[in-house]
CSV table of C-alpha atoms in Angstrom, one decimal:
chain,number,residue,atom,x,y,z
A,1,MET,CA,140.8,213.3,42.8
A,2,SER,CA,137.3,213.9,44.0
A,3,GLU,CA,136.3,214.5,47.6
A,4,LEU,CA,133.1,214.3,49.7
A,5,LYS,CA,132.1,215.8,53.0
A,6,VAL,CA,128.9,214.7,54.7
A,7,ARG,CA,127.3,215.3,58.1
A,8,ASN,CA,123.9,214.7,59.7
A,9,PHE,CA,122.6,212.7,56.8
A,10,GLY,CA,120.8,209.4,57.4
A,11,PRO,CA,123.0,207.3,59.8
A,12,ILE,CA,125.9,209.7,59.2
A,13,LYS,CA,126.2,212.2,62.1
A,14,ALA,CA,129.7,213.5,63.0
A,15,GLY,CA,131.0,212.4,59.6
A,16,TYR,CA,134.7,211.9,58.7
A,17,GLN,CA,137.1,212.8,61.5
A,18,GLY,CA,140.1,213.8,59.4
A,19,LYS,CA,141.1,216.4,56.8
A,20,GLY,CA,138.4,218.8,57.9
A,21,GLY,CA,135.8,216.2,57.1
A,22,TRP,CA,136.8,215.6,53.5
A,23,LEU,CA,136.8,211.9,52.3
A,24,ASP,CA,139.3,211.2,49.4
A,25,ILE,CA,137.7,209.2,46.7
A,26,LYS,CA,140.7,207.3,45.5
A,27,LYS,CA,141.2,204.7,42.7
A,28,VAL,CA,140.0,202.0,45.2
A,29,THR,CA,137.8,203.3,48.0
A,30,VAL,CA,136.3,200.9,50.5
A,31,PHE,CA,133.7,201.5,53.3
A,32,VAL,CA,133.4,199.0,56.1
A,33,GLY,CA,131.2,198.9,59.2
A,34,ASN,CA,128.2,197.4,60.9
A,35,GLN,CA,124.9,197.2,59.1
A,36,GLY,CA,123.1,200.5,59.3
A,37,SER,CA,126.3,202.4,59.8
A,38,GLY,CA,126.0,204.3,56.5
A,39,LYS,CA,128.3,202.5,54.1
A,40,SER,CA,125.8,202.4,51.3
A,41,THR,CA,124.6,205.9,52.1
A,42,VAL,CA,128.0,207.4,51.4
A,43,ALA,CA,128.5,205.2,48.3
A,44,LYS,CA,125.1,206.4,47.0
A,45,LEU,CA,126.0,210.1,47.6
A,46,ILE,CA,129.3,209.6,45.7
A,47,SER,CA,127.4,208.0,42.8
A,48,THR,CA,124.8,210.8,42.7
A,49,CYS,CA,127.4,213.6,42.8
A,50,ILE,CA,129.6,212.0,40.2
A,51,TRP,CA,126.6,211.5,37.9
A,52,MET,CA,125.4,215.1,38.4
A,53,GLU,CA,128.9,216.4,37.6
A,54,LYS,CA,128.9,214.3,34.4
A,55,ALA,CA,125.4,215.6,33.4
A,56,LEU,CA,126.5,219.2,33.9
A,57,VAL,CA,129.6,218.7,31.7
A,58,ARG,CA,127.6,216.9,29.0
A,59,GLY,CA,124.9,219.6,29.1
A,60,GLY,CA,122.2,217.2,30.1
A,61,ILE,CA,121.2,219.4,33.1
A,62,LYS,CA,121.9,223.0,34.0
A,63,ALA,CA,123.3,224.4,37.2
A,64,LYS,CA,120.1,226.4,37.8
A,65,ASP,CA,118.1,223.2,37.5
A,66,LEU,CA,120.1,221.6,40.3
A,67,GLU,CA,119.8,224.7,42.4
A,68,THR,CA,116.0,224.8,42.2
A,69,PRO,CA,114.7,224.3,45.8
A,70,ASN,CA,114.4,220.7,46.7
A,71,ARG,CA,115.4,219.4,43.3
A,72,PHE,CA,118.6,217.8,44.6
A,73,ARG,CA,116.7,216.1,47.3
A,74,LYS,CA,113.4,215.1,45.7
A,75,LYS,CA,114.7,214.2,42.2
A,76,TYR,CA,118.4,213.2,42.2
A,77,CYS,CA,118.7,211.7,45.7
A,78,ALA,CA,115.3,210.0,45.2
A,79,TYR,CA,116.9,207.9,42.4
A,80,GLN,CA,119.1,206.3,45.1
A,81,ASN,CA,116.2,206.2,47.6
A,82,ILE,CA,118.1,208.4,50.1
A,83,HIS,CA,115.7,211.4,49.8
A,84,ASN,CA,114.3,210.8,53.2
A,85,PHE,CA,117.7,210.9,54.9
A,86,PHE,CA,117.8,214.7,54.9
A,87,ARG,CA,117.6,216.7,58.2
A,88,LYS,CA,117.5,220.4,58.9
A,89,ASP,CA,121.2,220.4,59.7
A,90,SER,CA,122.3,218.1,56.9
A,91,GLU,CA,125.5,219.1,55.2
A,92,ILE,CA,126.8,217.6,51.9
A,93,GLU,CA,129.8,218.9,49.9
A,94,PHE,CA,131.5,217.4,46.9
A,95,ARG,CA,134.6,218.6,45.1
A,96,GLY,CA,135.1,217.2,41.6
A,97,MET,CA,137.4,218.0,38.8
A,98,ALA,CA,134.8,220.0,36.8
A,99,TYR,CA,132.2,221.1,39.4
A,100,SER,CA,131.7,221.4,43.2
A,101,PHE,CA,128.5,221.1,45.1
A,102,ALA,CA,127.4,222.3,48.5
A,103,TYR,CA,124.1,221.5,50.4
A,104,LYS,CA,123.5,223.4,53.6
A,105,ASP,CA,120.5,224.9,55.3
A,106,SER,CA,118.3,223.2,52.7
A,107,VAL,CA,120.1,225.2,49.9
A,108,PHE,CA,122.0,223.5,47.1
A,109,LYS,CA,124.8,225.4,45.3
A,110,VAL,CA,126.8,224.6,42.2
A,111,GLU,CA,130.2,226.0,41.4
A,112,LYS,CA,132.2,225.4,38.2
A,113,ASN,CA,135.9,224.6,38.8
A,114,GLN,CA,138.7,226.0,36.8
A,115,THR,CA,141.0,222.9,37.0
A,116,GLY,CA,141.4,220.8,33.9
A,117,GLY,CA,141.8,217.1,33.4
A,118,TYR,CA,138.2,216.0,33.8
A,119,LEU,CA,137.4,212.6,32.4
A,120,ILE,CA,133.8,211.7,31.5
A,121,PRO,CA,132.9,208.6,33.5
A,122,LYS,CA,130.6,205.7,33.0
A,123,VAL,CA,129.0,205.4,36.4
A,124,MET,CA,127.7,202.0,37.4
A,125,TYR,CA,126.0,201.4,40.8
A,126,VAL,CA,125.8,197.7,41.6
A,127,PRO,CA,123.2,197.2,44.3
A,128,ALA,CA,123.2,194.4,46.8
A,129,GLU,CA,119.8,193.2,45.4
A,130,ARG,CA,121.5,192.2,42.1
A,131,ASN,CA,120.9,188.4,42.6
A,132,PHE,CA,117.2,189.1,42.3
A,133,ILE,CA,117.5,189.5,38.5
A,134,ASN,CA,118.2,185.8,38.2
A,135,ALA,CA,115.5,184.6,40.5
A,136,VAL,CA,112.5,185.7,38.5
A,137,ILE,CA,111.4,185.5,34.8
A,138,GLN,CA,111.5,188.9,33.0
A,139,PRO,CA,112.4,191.0,36.0
A,140,GLU,CA,112.4,194.1,33.7
A,141,LYS,CA,108.6,193.8,33.7
A,142,LEU,CA,108.2,194.0,37.5
A,143,ARG,CA,107.1,197.2,39.1
A,144,TYR,CA,108.5,199.0,42.1
A,145,LEU,CA,112.0,197.6,41.8
A,146,PRO,CA,114.8,200.0,43.0
A,147,LEU,CA,115.8,202.2,40.1
A,148,THR,CA,119.5,201.3,40.5
A,149,LEU,CA,118.5,197.6,40.0
A,150,TYR,CA,116.7,198.5,36.8
A,151,ALA,CA,119.8,200.3,35.6
A,152,PHE,CA,122.0,197.4,36.5
A,153,LEU,CA,119.6,195.0,34.8
A,154,GLU,CA,119.8,197.0,31.6
A,155,GLU,CA,123.6,196.8,31.6
A,156,PHE,CA,123.5,193.0,32.4
A,157,ILE,CA,121.2,192.4,29.4
A,158,ARG,CA,123.4,194.6,27.2
A,159,ALA,CA,126.5,192.7,28.3
A,160,ASN,CA,124.8,189.4,27.4
A,161,GLU,CA,123.9,190.7,24.0
A,162,GLU,CA,127.5,191.5,23.3
A,163,ILE,CA,128.8,188.1,24.3
A,164,GLU,CA,130.1,186.4,21.2
A,165,ASP,CA,131.2,183.1,22.8
A,166,THR,CA,131.5,181.6,26.3
A,167,VAL,CA,133.1,183.7,29.0
A,168,HIS,CA,135.4,182.1,31.6
A,169,LEU,CA,134.4,182.9,35.1
A,170,PRO,CA,137.0,183.4,37.9
A,171,ILE,CA,135.0,181.1,40.3
A,172,ASN,CA,134.7,177.3,40.3
A,173,ASN,CA,136.3,176.8,36.9
A,174,LEU,CA,133.0,177.7,35.3
A,175,ALA,CA,132.1,179.2,32.0
A,176,TYR,CA,129.1,181.4,31.1
A,177,ALA,CA,127.0,181.6,28.0
A,178,PHE,CA,123.9,183.4,26.8
A,179,ASP,CA,121.4,181.6,24.6
A,180,LYS,CA,120.1,184.5,22.5
A,181,LYS,CA,117.3,182.4,21.0
A,182,LYS,CA,115.9,181.1,24.3
A,183,ARG,CA,117.0,184.3,26.2
A,184,ALA,CA,118.6,182.0,28.8
A,185,PHE,CA,121.6,182.7,31.1
A,186,LYS,CA,123.7,179.5,31.4
A,187,LEU,CA,126.5,178.2,33.5
A,188,LEU,CA,128.8,175.6,31.9
A,189,GLY,CA,130.7,173.1,34.0
A,190,ASP,CA,133.0,170.2,32.9
A,191,GLU,CA,130.1,167.8,32.6
A,192,TYR,CA,127.0,169.8,33.1
A,193,GLU,CA,125.0,172.8,32.1
A,194,ILE,CA,122.5,174.7,34.3
A,195,LEU,CA,120.6,177.9,34.2
A,196,LEU,CA,122.0,180.8,36.3
A,197,SER,CA,118.7,180.8,38.2
A,198,GLU,CA,119.4,177.2,39.3
A,199,ALA,CA,122.9,178.0,40.6
A,200,SER,CA,123.9,178.9,44.1
A,201,SER,CA,123.1,182.3,45.5
A,202,GLY,CA,126.8,183.3,45.4
A,203,LEU,CA,126.9,182.6,41.7
A,204,GLN,CA,123.6,184.4,41.1
A,205,SER,CA,125.1,187.5,42.8
A,206,SER,CA,128.7,187.3,41.4
A,207,VAL,CA,128.1,186.4,37.8
A,208,PRO,CA,126.1,189.5,36.9
A,209,LEU,CA,128.6,191.7,38.8
A,210,PHE,CA,131.5,190.1,36.9
A,211,LEU,CA,129.9,190.3,33.4
A,212,VAL,CA,128.8,193.9,33.8
A,213,SER,CA,132.1,195.0,35.2
A,214,LYS,CA,134.0,193.2,32.5
A,215,ASN,CA,131.9,194.5,29.7
A,216,LEU,CA,132.0,198.2,30.8
A,217,SER,CA,135.7,198.2,31.6
A,218,GLU,CA,136.5,196.7,28.2
A,219,GLY,CA,134.1,199.1,26.5
A,220,ILE,CA,136.1,202.0,27.9
A,221,ASP,CA,139.4,200.3,26.9
A,222,LYS,CA,138.1,200.0,23.3
A,223,SER,CA,137.5,203.8,22.9
A,224,THR,CA,138.5,205.4,19.7
A,225,GLY,CA,141.8,207.1,19.1
A,226,PHE,CA,139.9,210.4,18.9
A,227,THR,CA,138.4,209.9,22.4
A,228,LYS,CA,141.8,208.9,23.8
A,229,THR,CA,143.3,212.3,22.9
A,230,ARG,CA,141.7,213.5,26.1
A,231,LEU,CA,140.4,216.8,24.8
A,232,SER,CA,139.2,219.1,27.6
A,233,PHE,CA,135.5,219.0,28.1
A,234,GLU,CA,135.2,222.6,27.0
A,235,LYS,CA,136.8,221.8,23.6
A,236,LYS,CA,134.6,218.7,23.3
A,237,GLU,CA,131.5,220.7,24.1
A,238,LYS,CA,132.5,223.3,21.4
A,239,ILE,CA,133.0,220.5,18.8
A,240,ARG,CA,129.7,218.9,19.8
A,241,LYS,CA,127.8,222.2,19.3
A,242,GLU,CA,129.4,222.6,15.8
A,243,LEU,CA,128.5,219.1,14.9
A,244,LEU,CA,124.9,219.6,16.0
A,245,LYS,CA,124.7,222.6,13.7
A,246,ILE,CA,125.9,220.5,10.8
A,247,LEU,CA,123.3,217.8,11.5
A,248,THR,CA,120.4,220.2,11.8
A,249,ASP,CA,121.3,222.1,8.6
A,250,ASP,CA,119.1,221.0,5.7
A,251,LYS,CA,121.7,222.0,3.2
A,252,THR,CA,124.3,219.5,4.5
A,253,ASN,CA,124.6,216.4,2.3
A,254,ASP,CA,124.2,212.9,3.7
A,255,SER,CA,127.8,211.9,3.5
A,256,VAL,CA,128.9,214.9,5.6
A,257,LYS,CA,126.1,214.2,8.1
A,258,SER,CA,127.2,210.6,8.3
A,259,GLY,CA,130.7,211.7,9.2
A,260,ALA,CA,129.4,214.2,11.7
A,261,VAL,CA,127.4,211.5,13.4
A,262,ASP,CA,130.4,209.2,13.7
A,263,LEU,CA,132.5,212.1,15.1
A,264,LEU,CA,129.8,213.1,17.5
A,265,SER,CA,129.5,209.5,18.7
A,266,SER,CA,133.3,209.4,19.4
A,267,ILE,CA,133.4,212.5,21.5
A,268,THR,CA,130.4,211.6,23.6
A,269,LYS,CA,132.0,208.2,24.6
A,270,ASN,CA,133.1,207.8,28.2
A,271,ASP,CA,136.7,208.2,29.2
A,272,CYS,CA,136.7,206.0,32.4
A,273,PHE,CA,134.6,203.6,34.4
A,274,ILE,CA,133.4,204.3,38.0
A,275,ASN,CA,132.4,200.9,39.5
A,276,ILE,CA,130.4,201.3,42.7
A,277,VAL,CA,129.7,197.9,44.2
A,278,GLU,CA,127.7,196.9,47.3
A,279,GLU,CA,129.1,193.8,49.0
A,280,PRO,CA,131.2,192.2,46.3
A,281,GLU,CA,131.6,189.3,48.7
A,282,GLN,CA,127.9,188.6,48.8
A,283,ASN,CA,127.2,184.9,49.5
A,284,LEU,CA,130.7,183.8,48.5
A,285,PHE,CA,133.3,181.5,50.2
A,286,PRO,CA,136.5,183.4,51.2
A,287,ASP,CA,138.5,181.9,48.3
A,288,SER,CA,135.8,183.0,45.8
A,289,GLN,CA,135.8,186.5,47.4
A,290,GLN,CA,139.5,186.8,46.7
A,291,LYS,CA,139.0,185.7,43.0
A,292,MET,CA,136.2,188.2,42.6
A,293,LEU,CA,138.2,191.0,44.1
A,294,HIS,CA,141.1,190.2,41.8
A,295,SER,CA,138.8,190.4,38.8
A,296,LEU,CA,137.4,193.8,40.0
A,297,LEU,CA,140.9,195.1,40.6
A,298,GLU,CA,142.0,193.9,37.1
A,299,PHE,CA,139.1,195.7,35.4
A,300,ASN,CA,139.8,198.8,37.5
A,301,GLY,CA,143.4,198.8,36.4
A,302,LYS,CA,142.6,198.8,32.7
A,303,ASN,CA,142.3,202.6,32.6
A,304,THR,CA,144.0,205.3,34.5
A,305,GLY,CA,140.8,207.2,35.3
A,306,ASN,CA,138.9,204.1,36.5
A,307,LYS,CA,137.7,203.9,40.1
A,308,LEU,CA,136.4,201.0,42.2
A,309,ILE,CA,134.2,201.9,45.2
A,310,MET,CA,133.0,199.1,47.5
A,311,THR,CA,131.0,198.6,50.6
A,312,THR,CA,131.7,195.4,52.6
A,313,HIS,CA,131.2,193.4,55.8
A,314,SER,CA,134.0,191.0,54.9
A,315,PRO,CA,137.2,190.9,56.9
A,316,TYR,CA,138.7,188.7,54.2
A,317,LEU,CA,138.2,191.4,51.6
A,318,ILE,CA,140.3,193.8,53.6
A,319,ASN,CA,143.0,191.2,54.1
A,320,TYR,CA,143.0,190.4,50.4
A,321,LEU,CA,143.4,194.1,49.6
A,322,THR,CA,146.4,194.2,51.9
A,323,LEU,CA,147.9,191.3,49.9
A,324,ALA,CA,147.3,193.2,46.7
A,325,VAL,CA,149.1,196.3,48.1
A,326,LYS,CA,152.1,194.1,49.3
A,327,ALA,CA,152.2,192.4,45.9
A,328,ASP,CA,152.5,195.7,44.1
A,329,GLU,CA,155.3,196.7,46.5
A,330,LEU,CA,157.2,193.5,45.8
A,331,LYS,CA,156.5,193.7,42.1
A,332,GLU,CA,158.1,197.1,41.9
A,333,LYS,CA,161.2,196.0,43.9
A,334,ILE,CA,161.7,192.9,41.7
A,335,GLU,CA,161.3,194.8,38.5
A,336,THR,CA,163.7,197.6,39.5
A,337,ALA,CA,166.4,195.4,41.3
A,338,GLY,CA,169.4,195.9,39.0
A,339,GLU,CA,171.4,193.2,40.8
A,340,LEU,CA,168.9,190.4,39.9
A,341,LYS,CA,169.2,188.5,36.7
A,342,GLU,CA,166.3,188.4,34.3
A,343,LYS,CA,165.7,184.7,35.0
A,344,VAL,CA,165.5,185.3,38.7
A,345,LYS,CA,163.1,188.3,38.1
A,346,THR,CA,160.9,186.2,35.9
A,347,GLU,CA,160.8,183.3,38.4
A,348,ASN,CA,159.9,185.5,41.3
A,349,LEU,CA,157.3,187.5,39.4
A,350,GLY,CA,155.8,184.1,38.5
A,351,LYS,CA,155.7,183.1,42.2
A,352,LEU,CA,154.1,186.5,43.0
A,353,ASN,CA,151.5,186.1,40.3
A,354,ASP,CA,150.5,182.7,41.8
A,355,ILE,CA,149.5,184.5,45.0
A,356,VAL,CA,148.2,187.8,43.6
A,357,PRO,CA,147.8,188.2,39.8
A,358,LEU,CA,150.1,191.0,38.7
A,359,HIS,CA,147.3,192.8,36.9
A,360,SER,CA,145.4,192.9,40.3
A,361,ALA,CA,148.3,194.5,42.3
A,362,LEU,CA,147.4,197.8,43.9
A,363,LYS,CA,149.5,200.8,44.8
A,364,SER,CA,149.2,201.8,48.4
A,365,ASP,CA,148.5,205.5,47.5
A,366,ASP,CA,145.6,204.3,45.4
A,367,LEU,CA,143.7,202.7,48.3
A,368,ALA,CA,141.5,204.3,50.9
A,369,ILE,CA,139.6,202.3,53.5
A,370,TYR,CA,137.0,204.1,55.7
A,371,GLU,CA,135.4,202.6,58.8
A,372,LEU,CA,131.9,203.7,59.8
A,373,ASN,CA,130.5,203.7,63.4
A,374,GLU,CA,126.8,203.1,63.7
A,375,ILE,CA,126.7,204.5,67.2
A,376,ASP,CA,128.0,208.0,66.8
A,377,GLY,CA,127.7,208.2,63.0
A,378,SER,CA,131.4,208.9,62.6
A,379,ILE,CA,133.8,207.9,59.9
A,380,LYS,CA,137.5,207.3,60.3
A,381,SER,CA,140.3,206.1,58.0
A,382,LEU,CA,141.8,202.7,58.6
A,383,GLU,CA,145.3,203.1,59.9
A,384,VAL,CA,148.2,202.3,57.5
A,385,TYR,CA,151.5,200.8,58.7
A,386,ASP,CA,154.4,200.7,56.2
A,387,GLY,CA,152.0,201.4,53.4
A,388,LEU,CA,149.7,198.5,54.3
A,389,PRO,CA,146.2,198.7,55.7
A,390,SER,CA,146.1,197.9,59.4
A,391,ASP,CA,144.5,194.6,60.6
A,392,GLU,CA,143.1,196.5,63.6
A,393,ASN,CA,139.6,197.0,62.3
A,394,LYS,CA,136.2,196.1,63.5
A,395,LEU,CA,135.9,193.2,61.1
A,396,ASN,CA,139.1,191.5,62.3
A,397,GLU,CA,138.1,192.3,65.9
A,398,ARG,CA,135.0,190.2,65.4
A,399,LEU,CA,137.1,187.3,64.2
A,400,GLY,CA,139.2,187.6,67.3
A,401,LYS,CA,136.1,187.9,69.5
A,402,SER,CA,134.9,184.4,68.5
A,403,ASN,CA,138.2,183.0,69.8
A,404,GLU,CA,137.8,184.8,73.1
A,405,LEU,CA,134.3,183.5,73.5
A,406,PHE,CA,135.4,179.9,72.7
A,407,ALA,CA,138.1,180.3,75.4
A,408,CYS,CA,135.4,181.4,77.9
A,409,LEU,CA,133.4,178.2,77.0
A,410,LEU,CA,136.5,176.1,77.8
A,411,GLU,CA,136.9,177.9,81.1
A,412,ILE,CA,133.3,176.9,82.0
A,413,GLN,CA,134.0,173.4,81.0
A,414,GLN,CA,137.2,173.2,83.1
A,415,GLY,CA,135.4,174.8,86.1
A,416,LEU,CA,132.9,172.0,86.0
A,417,GLY,CA,135.6,169.4,85.8
A,418,LEU,CA,134.0,167.8,82.8
């Protein structure tokens, strides 16, 4: 499991208050808090560090390149537009399976880890601005868009190109289709058909998120048998170098080269999918938020190494995650209850599936929720009771606050005798 420590960076000041400042990046990791509290800042740092670790493993960059003065800040953090968040006392540390990074006193250090088990990830950062790609014609030709939006747009277009038929969406009983001749994104209802750009803002935001997440998770799931043998990255790198020698040797015949190309392609495929999503609830009604979350959890569960990292303002999302954890607990109890007949097990699993789809159930140990404070720049873990996330968080407090304010209005009314 990867870990991150950050202090005095952008809105983050004191940083995480537990485990010596180290945040666990679990299978599902969620950041909640007020706007400007640093949720996206932390998510972007995680994305940057995971990508750099992958690039080092693949040989796309060298450690000495990363350690070049200001390279980490001005090049790699600039991609996520967080390069101006650095201060003189900024501290950033990352521990991955293959490499560790440390930034302190304006110096960046890289250390190779000796632990095995590294899985090469496909890293997808899904920005909050994603609904913009449906609002304009040919967004890929616009200048000055965030680089993460360009990357997401490329994956969205690729996902559309790979659609063979209509895709059922989890929201509003709709289907989606891509007209390859007209290059049109379409939503299909029971008795109507509209362009995605004509749909609600919630659909314009959620449909691209759903399609890209689905496509990438299924792409990992379809990896070749050779890829799934989980060779260490050192062995894969050795094989890759040998294959490159074959391909660059003029004496090698075409059939051997063709086989080498196929094998090279298989070992450079990704092993897992890291899905980093800003505000998955964006512009969605609570019921639709739940359905979108269930889809993201399903995609995340397709592969052991997959991870889902989210930022959110939604109290509903936290409550739905609690339901997913409770559902997994009940699922395990039902499946392992020796005294229950198979018919009873099947009936109760069916009832459970009606509330939380079984493929979206989530183990308590796989979930981490962090709450960020915009005032002191601190981060804390959401408390867990009996394996379930606590409902004592700022988002739920705001829901309770509205009830308190309404009671105050009633007191004023009663005081006036009206």
